[in-house]
Structures are given as C-alpha cells and as structure tokens.
mmCIF file of C-alpha atoms and ligand atoms in Angstrom:
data_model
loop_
_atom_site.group_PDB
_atom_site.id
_atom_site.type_symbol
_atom_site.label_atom_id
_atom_site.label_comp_id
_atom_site.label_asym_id
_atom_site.label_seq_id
_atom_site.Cartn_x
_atom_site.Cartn_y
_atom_site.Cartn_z
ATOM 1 C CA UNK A 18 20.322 -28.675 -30.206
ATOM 2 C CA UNK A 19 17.678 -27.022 -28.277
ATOM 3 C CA UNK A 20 18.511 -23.938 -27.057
ATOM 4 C CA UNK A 21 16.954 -24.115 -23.357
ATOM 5 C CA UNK A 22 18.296 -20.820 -22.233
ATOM 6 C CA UNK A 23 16.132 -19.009 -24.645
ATOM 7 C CA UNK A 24 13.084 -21.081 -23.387
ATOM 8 C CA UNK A 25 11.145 -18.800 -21.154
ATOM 9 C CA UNK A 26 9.237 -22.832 -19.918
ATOM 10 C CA UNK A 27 12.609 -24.063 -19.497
ATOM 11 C CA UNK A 28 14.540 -22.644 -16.732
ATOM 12 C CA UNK A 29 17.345 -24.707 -14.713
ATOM 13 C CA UNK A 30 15.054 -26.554 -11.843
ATOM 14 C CA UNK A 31 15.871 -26.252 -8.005
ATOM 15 C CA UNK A 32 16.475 -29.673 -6.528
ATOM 16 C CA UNK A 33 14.224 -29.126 -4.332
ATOM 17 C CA UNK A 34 11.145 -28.116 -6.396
ATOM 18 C CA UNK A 35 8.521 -29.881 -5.262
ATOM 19 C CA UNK A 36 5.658 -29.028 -8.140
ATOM 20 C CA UNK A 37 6.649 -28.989 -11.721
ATOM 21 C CA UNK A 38 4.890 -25.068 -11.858
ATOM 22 C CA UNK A 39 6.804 -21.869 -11.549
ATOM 23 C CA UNK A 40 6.746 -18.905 -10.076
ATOM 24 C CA UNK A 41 8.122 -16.109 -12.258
ATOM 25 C CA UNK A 42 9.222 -12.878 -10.954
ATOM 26 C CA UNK A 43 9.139 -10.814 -13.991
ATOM 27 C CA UNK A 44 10.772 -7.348 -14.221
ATOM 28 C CA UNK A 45 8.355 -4.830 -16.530
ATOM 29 C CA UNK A 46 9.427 -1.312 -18.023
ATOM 30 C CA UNK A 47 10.016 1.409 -16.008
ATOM 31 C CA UNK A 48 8.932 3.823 -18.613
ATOM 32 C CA UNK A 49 9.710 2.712 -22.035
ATOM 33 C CA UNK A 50 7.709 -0.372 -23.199
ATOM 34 C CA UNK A 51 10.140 -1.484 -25.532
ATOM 35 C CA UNK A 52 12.270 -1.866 -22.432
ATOM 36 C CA UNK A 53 9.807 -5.324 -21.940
ATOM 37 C CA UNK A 54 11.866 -8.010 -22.809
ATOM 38 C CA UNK A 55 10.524 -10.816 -25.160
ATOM 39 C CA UNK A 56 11.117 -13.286 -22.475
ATOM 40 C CA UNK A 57 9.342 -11.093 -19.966
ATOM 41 C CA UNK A 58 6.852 -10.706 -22.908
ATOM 42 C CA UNK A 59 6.064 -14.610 -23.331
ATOM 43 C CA UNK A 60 5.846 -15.332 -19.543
ATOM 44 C CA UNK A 61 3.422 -13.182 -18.943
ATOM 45 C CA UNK A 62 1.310 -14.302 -22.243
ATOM 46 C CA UNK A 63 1.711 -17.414 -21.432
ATOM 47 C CA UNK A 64 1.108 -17.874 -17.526
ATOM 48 C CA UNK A 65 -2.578 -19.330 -16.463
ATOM 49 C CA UNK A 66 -2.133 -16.804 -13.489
ATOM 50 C CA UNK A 67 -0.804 -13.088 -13.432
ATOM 51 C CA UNK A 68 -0.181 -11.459 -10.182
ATOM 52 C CA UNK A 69 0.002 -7.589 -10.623
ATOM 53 C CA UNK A 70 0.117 -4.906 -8.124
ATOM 54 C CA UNK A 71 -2.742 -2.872 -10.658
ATOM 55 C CA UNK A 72 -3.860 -5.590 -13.429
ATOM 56 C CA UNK A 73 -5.037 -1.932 -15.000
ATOM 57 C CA UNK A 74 -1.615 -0.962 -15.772
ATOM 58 C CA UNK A 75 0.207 -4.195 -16.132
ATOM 59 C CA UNK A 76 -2.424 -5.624 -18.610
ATOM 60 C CA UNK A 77 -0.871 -2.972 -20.975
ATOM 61 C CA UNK A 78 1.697 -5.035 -21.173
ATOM 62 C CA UNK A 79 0.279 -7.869 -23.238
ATOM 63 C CA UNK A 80 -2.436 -8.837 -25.509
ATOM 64 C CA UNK A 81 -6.017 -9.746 -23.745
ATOM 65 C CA UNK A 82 -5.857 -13.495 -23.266
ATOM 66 C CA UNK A 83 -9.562 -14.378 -21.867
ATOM 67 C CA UNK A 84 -7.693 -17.644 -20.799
ATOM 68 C CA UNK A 85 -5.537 -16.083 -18.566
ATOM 69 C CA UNK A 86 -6.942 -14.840 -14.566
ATOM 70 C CA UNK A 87 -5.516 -11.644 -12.979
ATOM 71 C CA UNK A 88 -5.384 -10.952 -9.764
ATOM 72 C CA UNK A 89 -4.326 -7.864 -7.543
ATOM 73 C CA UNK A 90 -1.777 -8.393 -5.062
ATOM 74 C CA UNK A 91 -0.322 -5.530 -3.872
ATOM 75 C CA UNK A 92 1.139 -4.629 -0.252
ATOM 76 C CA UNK A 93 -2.503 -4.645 1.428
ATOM 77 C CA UNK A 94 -4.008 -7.925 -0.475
ATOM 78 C CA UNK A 95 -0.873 -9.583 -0.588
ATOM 79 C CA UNK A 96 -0.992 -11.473 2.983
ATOM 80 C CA UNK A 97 -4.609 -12.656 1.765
ATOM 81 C CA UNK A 98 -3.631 -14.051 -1.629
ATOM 82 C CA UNK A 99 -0.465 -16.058 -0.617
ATOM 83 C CA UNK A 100 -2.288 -19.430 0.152
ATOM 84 C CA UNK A 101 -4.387 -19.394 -2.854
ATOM 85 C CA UNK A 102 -1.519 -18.565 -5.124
ATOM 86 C CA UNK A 103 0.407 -21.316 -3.441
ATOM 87 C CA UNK A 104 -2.121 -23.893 -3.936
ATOM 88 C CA UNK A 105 -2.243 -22.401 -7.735
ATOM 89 C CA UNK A 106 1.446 -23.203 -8.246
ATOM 90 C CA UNK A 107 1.391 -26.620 -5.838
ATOM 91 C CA UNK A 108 -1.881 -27.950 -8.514
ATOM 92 C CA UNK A 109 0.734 -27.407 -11.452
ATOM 93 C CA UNK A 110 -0.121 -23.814 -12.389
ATOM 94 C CA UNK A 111 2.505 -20.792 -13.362
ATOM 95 C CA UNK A 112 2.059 -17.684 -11.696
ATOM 96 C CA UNK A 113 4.144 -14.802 -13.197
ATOM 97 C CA UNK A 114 4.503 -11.966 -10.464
ATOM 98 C CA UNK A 115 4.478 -8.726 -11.904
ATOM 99 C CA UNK A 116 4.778 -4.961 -10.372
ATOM 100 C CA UNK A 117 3.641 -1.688 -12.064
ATOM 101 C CA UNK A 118 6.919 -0.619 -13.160
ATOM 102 C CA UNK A 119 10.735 -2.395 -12.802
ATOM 103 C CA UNK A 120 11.190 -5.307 -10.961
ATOM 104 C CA UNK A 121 8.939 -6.910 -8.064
ATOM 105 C CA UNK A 122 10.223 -7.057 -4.554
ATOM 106 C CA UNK A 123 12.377 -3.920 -5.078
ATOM 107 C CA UNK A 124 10.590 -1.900 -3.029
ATOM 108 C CA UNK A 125 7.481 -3.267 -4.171
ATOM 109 C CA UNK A 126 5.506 -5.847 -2.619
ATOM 110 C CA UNK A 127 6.412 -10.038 -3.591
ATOM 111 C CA UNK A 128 8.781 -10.791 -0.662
ATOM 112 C CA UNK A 129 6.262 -12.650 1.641
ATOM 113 C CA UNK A 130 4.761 -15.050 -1.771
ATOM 114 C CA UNK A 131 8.127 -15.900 -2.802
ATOM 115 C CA UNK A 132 9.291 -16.885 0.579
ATOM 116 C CA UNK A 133 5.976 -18.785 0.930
ATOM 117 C CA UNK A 134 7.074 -20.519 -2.516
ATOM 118 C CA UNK A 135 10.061 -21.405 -1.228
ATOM 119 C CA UNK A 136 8.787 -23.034 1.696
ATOM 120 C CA UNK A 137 6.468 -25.072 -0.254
ATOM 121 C CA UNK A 138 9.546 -26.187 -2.457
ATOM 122 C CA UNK A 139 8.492 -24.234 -5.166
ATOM 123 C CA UNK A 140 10.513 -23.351 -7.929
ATOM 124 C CA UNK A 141 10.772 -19.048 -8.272
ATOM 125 C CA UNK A 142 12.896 -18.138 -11.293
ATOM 126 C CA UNK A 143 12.939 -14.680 -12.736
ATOM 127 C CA UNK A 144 12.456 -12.762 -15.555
ATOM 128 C CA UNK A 145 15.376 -10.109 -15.084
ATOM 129 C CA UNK A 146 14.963 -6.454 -16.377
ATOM 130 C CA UNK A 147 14.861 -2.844 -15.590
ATOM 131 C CA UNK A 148 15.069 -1.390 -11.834
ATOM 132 C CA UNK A 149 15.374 1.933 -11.453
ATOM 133 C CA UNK A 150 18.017 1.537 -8.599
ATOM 134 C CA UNK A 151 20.545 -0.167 -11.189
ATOM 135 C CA UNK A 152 19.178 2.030 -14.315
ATOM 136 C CA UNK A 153 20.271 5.316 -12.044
ATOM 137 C CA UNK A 154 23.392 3.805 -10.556
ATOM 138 C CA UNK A 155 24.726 2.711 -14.296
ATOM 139 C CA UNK A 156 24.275 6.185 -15.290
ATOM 140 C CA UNK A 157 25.230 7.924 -11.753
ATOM 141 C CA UNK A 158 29.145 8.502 -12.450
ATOM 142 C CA UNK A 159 29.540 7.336 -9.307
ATOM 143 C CA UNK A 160 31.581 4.237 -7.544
ATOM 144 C CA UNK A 161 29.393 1.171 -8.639
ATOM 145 C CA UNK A 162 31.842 -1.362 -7.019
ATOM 146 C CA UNK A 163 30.077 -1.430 -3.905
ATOM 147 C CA UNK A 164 26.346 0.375 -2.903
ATOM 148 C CA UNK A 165 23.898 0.389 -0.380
ATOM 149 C CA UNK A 166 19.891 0.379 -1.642
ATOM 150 C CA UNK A 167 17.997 2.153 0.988
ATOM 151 C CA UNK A 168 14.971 2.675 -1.102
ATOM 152 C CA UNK A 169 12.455 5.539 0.623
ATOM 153 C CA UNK A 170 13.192 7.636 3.139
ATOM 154 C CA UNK A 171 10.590 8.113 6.351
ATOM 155 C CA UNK A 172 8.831 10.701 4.943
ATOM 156 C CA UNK A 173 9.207 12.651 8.236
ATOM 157 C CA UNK A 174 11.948 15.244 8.467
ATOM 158 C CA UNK A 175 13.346 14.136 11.953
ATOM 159 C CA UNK A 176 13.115 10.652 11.179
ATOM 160 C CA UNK A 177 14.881 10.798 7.772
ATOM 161 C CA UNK A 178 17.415 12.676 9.240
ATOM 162 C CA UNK A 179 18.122 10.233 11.833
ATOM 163 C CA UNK A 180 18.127 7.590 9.173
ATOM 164 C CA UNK A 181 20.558 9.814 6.906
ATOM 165 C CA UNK A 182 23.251 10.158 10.277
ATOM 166 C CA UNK A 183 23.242 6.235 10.432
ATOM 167 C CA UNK A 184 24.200 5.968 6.615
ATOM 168 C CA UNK A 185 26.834 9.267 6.405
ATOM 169 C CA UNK A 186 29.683 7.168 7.230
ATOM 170 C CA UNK A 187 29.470 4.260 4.930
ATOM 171 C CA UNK A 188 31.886 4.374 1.942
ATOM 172 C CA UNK A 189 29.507 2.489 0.064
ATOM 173 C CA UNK A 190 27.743 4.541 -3.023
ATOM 174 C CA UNK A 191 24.007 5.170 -1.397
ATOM 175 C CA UNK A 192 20.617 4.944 -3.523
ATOM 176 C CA UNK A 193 17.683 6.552 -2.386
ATOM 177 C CA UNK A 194 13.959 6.087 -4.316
ATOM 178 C CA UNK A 195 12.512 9.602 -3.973
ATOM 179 C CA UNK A 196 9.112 10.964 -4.884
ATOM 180 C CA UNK A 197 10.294 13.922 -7.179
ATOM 181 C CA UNK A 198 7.818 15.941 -5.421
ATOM 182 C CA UNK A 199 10.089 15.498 -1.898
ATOM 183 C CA UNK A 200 13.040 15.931 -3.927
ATOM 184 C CA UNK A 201 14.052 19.502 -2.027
ATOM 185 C CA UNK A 202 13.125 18.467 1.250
ATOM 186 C CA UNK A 203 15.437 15.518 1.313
ATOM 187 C CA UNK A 204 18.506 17.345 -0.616
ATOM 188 C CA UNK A 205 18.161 19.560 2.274
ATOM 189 C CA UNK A 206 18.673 16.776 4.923
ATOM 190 C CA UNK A 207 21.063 15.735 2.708
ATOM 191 C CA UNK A 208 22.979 18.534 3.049
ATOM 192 C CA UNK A 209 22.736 18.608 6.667
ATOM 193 C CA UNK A 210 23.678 14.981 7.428
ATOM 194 C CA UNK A 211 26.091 13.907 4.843
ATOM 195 C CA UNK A 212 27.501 17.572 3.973
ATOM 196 C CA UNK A 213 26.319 20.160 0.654
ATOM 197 C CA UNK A 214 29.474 18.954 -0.879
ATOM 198 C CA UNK A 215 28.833 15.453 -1.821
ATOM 199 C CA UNK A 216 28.851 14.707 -4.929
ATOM 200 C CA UNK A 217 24.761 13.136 -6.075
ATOM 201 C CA UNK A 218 23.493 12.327 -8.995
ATOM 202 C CA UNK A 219 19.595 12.791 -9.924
ATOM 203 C CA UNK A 220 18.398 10.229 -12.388
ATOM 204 C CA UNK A 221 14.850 11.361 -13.147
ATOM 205 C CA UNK A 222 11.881 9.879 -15.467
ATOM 206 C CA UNK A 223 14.170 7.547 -16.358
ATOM 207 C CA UNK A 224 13.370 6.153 -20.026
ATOM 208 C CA UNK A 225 10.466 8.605 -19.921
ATOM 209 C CA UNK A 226 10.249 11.786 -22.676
ATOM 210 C CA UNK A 227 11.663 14.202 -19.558
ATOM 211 C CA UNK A 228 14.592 11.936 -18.623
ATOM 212 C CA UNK A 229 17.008 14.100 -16.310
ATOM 213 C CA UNK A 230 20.548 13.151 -15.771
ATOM 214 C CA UNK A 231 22.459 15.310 -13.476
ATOM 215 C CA UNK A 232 25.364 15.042 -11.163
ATOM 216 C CA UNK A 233 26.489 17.583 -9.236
ATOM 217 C CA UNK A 234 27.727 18.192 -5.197
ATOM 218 C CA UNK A 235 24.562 18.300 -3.196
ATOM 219 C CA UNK A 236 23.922 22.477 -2.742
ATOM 220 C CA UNK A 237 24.149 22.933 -6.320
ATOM 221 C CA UNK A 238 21.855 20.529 -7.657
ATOM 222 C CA UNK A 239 19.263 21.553 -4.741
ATOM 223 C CA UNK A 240 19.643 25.115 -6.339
ATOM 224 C CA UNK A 241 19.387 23.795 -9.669
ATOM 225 C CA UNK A 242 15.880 21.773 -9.111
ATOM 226 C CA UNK A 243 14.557 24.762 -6.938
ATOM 227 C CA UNK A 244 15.694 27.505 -9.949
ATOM 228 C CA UNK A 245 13.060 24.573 -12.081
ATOM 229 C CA UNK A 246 10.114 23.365 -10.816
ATOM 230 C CA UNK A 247 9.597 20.625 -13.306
ATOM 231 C CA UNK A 248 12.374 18.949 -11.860
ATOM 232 C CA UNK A 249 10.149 18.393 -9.123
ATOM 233 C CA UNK A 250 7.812 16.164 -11.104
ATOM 234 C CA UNK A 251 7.687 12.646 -11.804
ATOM 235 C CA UNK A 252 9.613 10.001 -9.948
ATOM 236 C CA UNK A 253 13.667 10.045 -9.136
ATOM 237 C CA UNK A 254 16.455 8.179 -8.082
ATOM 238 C CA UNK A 255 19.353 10.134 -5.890
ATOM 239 C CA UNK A 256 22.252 8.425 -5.999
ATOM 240 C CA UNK A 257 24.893 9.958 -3.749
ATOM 241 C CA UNK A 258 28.960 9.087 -3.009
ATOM 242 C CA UNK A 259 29.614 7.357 -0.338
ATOM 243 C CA UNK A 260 31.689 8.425 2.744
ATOM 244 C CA UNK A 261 35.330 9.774 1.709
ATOM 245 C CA UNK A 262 36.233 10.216 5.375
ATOM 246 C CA UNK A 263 35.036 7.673 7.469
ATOM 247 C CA UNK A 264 34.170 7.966 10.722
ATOM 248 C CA UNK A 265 36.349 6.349 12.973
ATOM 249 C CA UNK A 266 35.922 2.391 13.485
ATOM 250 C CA UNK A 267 36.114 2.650 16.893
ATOM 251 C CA UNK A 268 34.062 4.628 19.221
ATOM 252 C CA UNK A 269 36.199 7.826 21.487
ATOM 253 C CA UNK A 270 34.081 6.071 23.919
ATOM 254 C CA UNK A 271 35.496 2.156 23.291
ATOM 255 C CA UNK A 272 39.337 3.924 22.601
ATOM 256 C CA UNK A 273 39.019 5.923 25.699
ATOM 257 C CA UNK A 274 38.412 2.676 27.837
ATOM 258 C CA UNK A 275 41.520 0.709 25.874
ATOM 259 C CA UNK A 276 43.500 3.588 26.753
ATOM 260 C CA UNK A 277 42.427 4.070 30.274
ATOM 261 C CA UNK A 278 43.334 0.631 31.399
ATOM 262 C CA UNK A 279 46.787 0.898 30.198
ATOM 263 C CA UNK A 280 47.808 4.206 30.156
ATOM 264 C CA UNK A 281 48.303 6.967 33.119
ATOM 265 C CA UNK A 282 45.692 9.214 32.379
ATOM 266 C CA UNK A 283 46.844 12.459 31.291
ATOM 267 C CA UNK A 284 49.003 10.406 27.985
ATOM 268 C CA UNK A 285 45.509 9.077 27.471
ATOM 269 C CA UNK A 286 43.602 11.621 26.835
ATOM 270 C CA UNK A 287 46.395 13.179 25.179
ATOM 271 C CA UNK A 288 46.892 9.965 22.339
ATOM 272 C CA UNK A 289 42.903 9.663 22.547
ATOM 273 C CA UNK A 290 42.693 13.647 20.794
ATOM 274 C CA UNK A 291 45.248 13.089 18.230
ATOM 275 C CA UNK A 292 43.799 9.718 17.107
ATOM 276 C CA UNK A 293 40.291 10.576 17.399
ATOM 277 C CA UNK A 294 40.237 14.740 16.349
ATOM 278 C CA UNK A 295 38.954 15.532 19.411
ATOM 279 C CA UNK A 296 39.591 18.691 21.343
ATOM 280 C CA UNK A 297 41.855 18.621 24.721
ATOM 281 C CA UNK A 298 39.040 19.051 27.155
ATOM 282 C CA UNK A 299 36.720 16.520 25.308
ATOM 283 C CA UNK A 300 39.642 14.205 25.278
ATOM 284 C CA UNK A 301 40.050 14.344 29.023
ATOM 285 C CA UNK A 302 36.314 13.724 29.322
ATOM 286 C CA UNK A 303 36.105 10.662 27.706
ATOM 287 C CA UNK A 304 39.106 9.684 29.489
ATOM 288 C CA UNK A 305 37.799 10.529 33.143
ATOM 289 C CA UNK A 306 34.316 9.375 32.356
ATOM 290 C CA UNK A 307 33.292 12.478 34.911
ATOM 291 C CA UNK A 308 32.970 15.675 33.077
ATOM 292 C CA UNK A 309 36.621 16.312 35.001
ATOM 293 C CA UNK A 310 38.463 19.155 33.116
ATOM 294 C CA UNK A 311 42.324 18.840 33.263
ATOM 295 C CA UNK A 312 43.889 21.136 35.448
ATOM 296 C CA UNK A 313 47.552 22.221 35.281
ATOM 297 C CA UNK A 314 49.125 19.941 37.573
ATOM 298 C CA UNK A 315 47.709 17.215 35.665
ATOM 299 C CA UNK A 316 48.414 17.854 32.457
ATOM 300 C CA UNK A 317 51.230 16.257 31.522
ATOM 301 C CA UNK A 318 52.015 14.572 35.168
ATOM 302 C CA UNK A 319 50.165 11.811 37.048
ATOM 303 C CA UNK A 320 47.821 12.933 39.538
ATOM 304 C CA UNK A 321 46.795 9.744 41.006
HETATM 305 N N1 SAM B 129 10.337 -1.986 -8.270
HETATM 306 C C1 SAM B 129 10.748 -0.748 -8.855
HETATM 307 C C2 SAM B 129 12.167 -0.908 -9.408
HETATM 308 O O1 SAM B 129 12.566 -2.006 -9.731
HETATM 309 O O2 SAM B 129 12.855 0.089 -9.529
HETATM 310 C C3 SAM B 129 10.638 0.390 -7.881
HETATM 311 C C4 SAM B 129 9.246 0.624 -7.370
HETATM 312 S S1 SAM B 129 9.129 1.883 -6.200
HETATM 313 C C5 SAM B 129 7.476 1.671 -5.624
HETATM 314 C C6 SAM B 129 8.938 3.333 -7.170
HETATM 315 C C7 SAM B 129 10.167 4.216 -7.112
HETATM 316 O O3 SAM B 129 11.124 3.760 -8.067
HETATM 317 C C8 SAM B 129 9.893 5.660 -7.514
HETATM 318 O O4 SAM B 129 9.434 6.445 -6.425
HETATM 319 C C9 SAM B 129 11.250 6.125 -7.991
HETATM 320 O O5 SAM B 129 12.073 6.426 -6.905
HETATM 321 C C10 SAM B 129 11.767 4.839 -8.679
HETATM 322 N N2 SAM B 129 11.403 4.860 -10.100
HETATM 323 C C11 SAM B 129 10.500 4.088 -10.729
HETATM 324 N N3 SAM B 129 10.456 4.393 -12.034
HETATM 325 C C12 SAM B 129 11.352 5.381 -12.235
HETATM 326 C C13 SAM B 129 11.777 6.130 -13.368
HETATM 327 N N4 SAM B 129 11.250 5.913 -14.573
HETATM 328 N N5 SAM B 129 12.725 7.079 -13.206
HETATM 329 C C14 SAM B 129 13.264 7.294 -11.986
HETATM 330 N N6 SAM B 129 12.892 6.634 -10.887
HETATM 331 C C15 SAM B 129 11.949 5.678 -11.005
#
C-alpha cells in the first residue's frame, strides 16, 4: 500500500482547498544542516516556486535547479509579493515558504501570505522542523507543560522593562529570542522585574560548534556571561521559570471595593492587608479611596 504519509506531494487536503497547489511552510536548520529533514529536503527541490527571506542563504539548502524561481520575501517585500504568490498557487503552482534559519512565521515573516492563502482556499501544509524556541525549551530543565513565546524584547530599556512587569506574574515557563550581543542588558532587566533569583536557562548557538547550555538563577548566569565575553556572541534563547508566587488575581483596588460595600470600614481594611500583604496604612487607603490614614478612634471601631 502506498505509504502517503511519507509523500512530501501527498498531504491530507483541507475541504476547503480551492486549487489543487500547496503552500508549504517548511522549517530549515537552525545551525546544523543535517538537521534538514528529507521531507523538508524534497519540497523544496521539488517546488516550481521558493519563497526565502535571503535566496543567498536558503539556496544552500538544495542543489541548483535552473527550473525552479526564487524569490525574496522577507518582512519589507512581503506585503508586495502576496498577490503574485497567490495567483502562483491559485494557477496550480507549489510555493514552499522558507526562512533563513528554523521555522517561518516564528518570529520571522509568512503570517500575512498564509492568511492570504487561506482566504483564497488554499491549501498551507507544513514541513515541521527545528525552532529555536522548542530546541531551547526541550533542553531548558524547566516546566514545559505550559509556556509563553514572547520572542524579542523592545530593544529599549524602559520599554522592555515595562514589557517584562506585564509577564512577571504568569506561571507559565517564558521564552525570550535574544541577540547574544543584548544578552547582559536584558538579564539585568531581568533581574529587576522578575527577581535575580529565577531560575533561566541560556540555550546558545544551538546545533552550532559553540553550543552553550546553561541554567542557572538569573544573577549568576549574568555574572557568568559577563566573567566571558564569547558568551555574548552569536544568537540565544533565555528561557526563564515562570511565576512561583503569583500575584494576586484580584486587584487591592477591585478587593477593596468588594469589601467596602459590605463591610464597616475599619474590618475592611483590616481583612484587605492580611489577604492582600499590604501594610496597615496602605490597607486603609485603598479602603477610603482618600489618602485617609486611620486614626485611633477608628481603628478597630466604626467611625461613621
Ligand atoms: N524562525 C526562527 C525559529 O524558528 O526559531 C527564529 C527566527 S528569529 C529572526 C532569530 C532568533 O532565533 C535569534 O535571535 C535567536 O534568538 C533564535 N535563534 C535562531 N537560531 C538559533 C540558534 N542556533 N541558537 C539559539 N538561538 C537561535
């Protein structure tokens, strides 16, 4: 019997594929080029049409097939490709999308063609592979049951710090993409947002000759990189634990309402600091809505 799932021009067709072409999203080595796979391999021999972000560095990939036409779409010539590579795939011809390294649309341009594919009824089917976000997290030694992929950073301080508050309370395992170059600055917001105790792991030139592996809490590996500056070469994944101690659900602000419309004041501010960790006098702010500190006669008794 034939074996279809081994077929790279067989894949299982979307009902509502309108052409009989594909569009292949095909994952490509992150470093080691035995890491293409032979599927990947044949789709991109194969397809009439590659899309690469640099053809330069993705024609590496495969023997020079005069037959073959490839084009550059990358995240300032995508917009200006899409219709053409639509009407490409609509007249009956593949496309295989490709990226320079791991897998397209993972922080790499793709998203807008293969929702334009899908609104022409296109079928999209990919080529799975490497990605360095799932490379670093297999190797991280941290919880992989549930993570959040935040990709880059703002690559200003104030803003990535901002972005690093919003993320310090989620419980979820957190991968960052980080220039290795920018690897001290944004340990050190690190440190200041989610704490220099955290446990990280840098995965580093992964697959490449200077692979890195290295978990540690967040001070000691930003000591450890700055004590060797090769560390700060290359390209890295930080993949860092996710919140042990959650910040409360609710906000002191939502509780202290709850508690204000059903409670006498001073037992609210009171039950507010014990469930919430905040002091006595921020307690009684919250509470009053005013800036109102509690004074002795109401601490304790109704003052109303
Ligand atoms: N689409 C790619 C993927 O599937 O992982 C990611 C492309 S993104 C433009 C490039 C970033 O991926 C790098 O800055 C780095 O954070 C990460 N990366 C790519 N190759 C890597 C490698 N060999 N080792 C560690 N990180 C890598």
């Amino acid at each position: 019997m034939e074996d279809r799932q081994a077929r790279p021009d067989h894949p299982e067709t979307s009902p509502q594929a309108a052409s009989a072409a594909t569009l292949w999203v095909v994952a490509t080595p992150l470093g080691h080029l035995e890491d293409l796979s032979p599927r990947a391999q044949s789709v991109l021999e194969n397809a009439p049409i590659v899309a690469a972000e640099d053809t330069r560095i993705s024609r590496r990939l495969v023997p020079n097939n005069k037959d073959q036409r490839w084009i550059s779409v990358n995240e300032h010539t995508e917009k200006g490709w899409i219709e053409r590579i639509i009407e490409s795939l609509l007249s009956g011809q593949d496309v295989a999308l490709v990226s320079d390294a791991g897998t397209p649309l993972i922080s790499d341009p793709g998203f807008r063609l293969v929702s334009a594919a899908h609104d022409h009824g296109i079928r999209v089917s990919p080529v799975p592979g490497p990605c360095a976000a799932i490379a670093a997290l297999s190797v991280a030694g941290l919880a992989s049951d549930r993570f959040h992929f935040e990709g880059f950073l703002p690559p200003k301080s104030g803003a990535r710090q901002a972005r690093l508050r919003q993320l310090a309370s989620l419980e979820s395992t957190l991968i960052f993409y980080v220039p290795a170059r920018d690897l001290l600055k944004a340990l050190k917001d690190m440190s200041e947002t989610l704490g220099p105790e955290r446990l990280i792991t840098l995965a580093r030139e992964l697959t490449k000759q200077f692979e890195t592996i290295r978990r540690d809490s967040v001070a000691a590996l930003s000591a450890w990189i700055e004590a060797d500056s090769d560390q700060c070469r290359g390209e890295a994944v930080l993949v860092v634990e996710g919140a042990s101690d959650p910040e409360p659900m609710i906000s002191p602000q939502v509780l202290a309402e709850a508690l204000r419309d059903s409670l006498p004041p001073s037992q609210a501010a009171r039950l507010l600091g014990r469930v919430s960790g905040l002091s006595r006098q921020q307690a009684w702010q919250w509470i009053h809505g005013d800036g109102a500190e509690p004074t002795d006669h109401t601490n304790g008794a109704e003052s109303k």
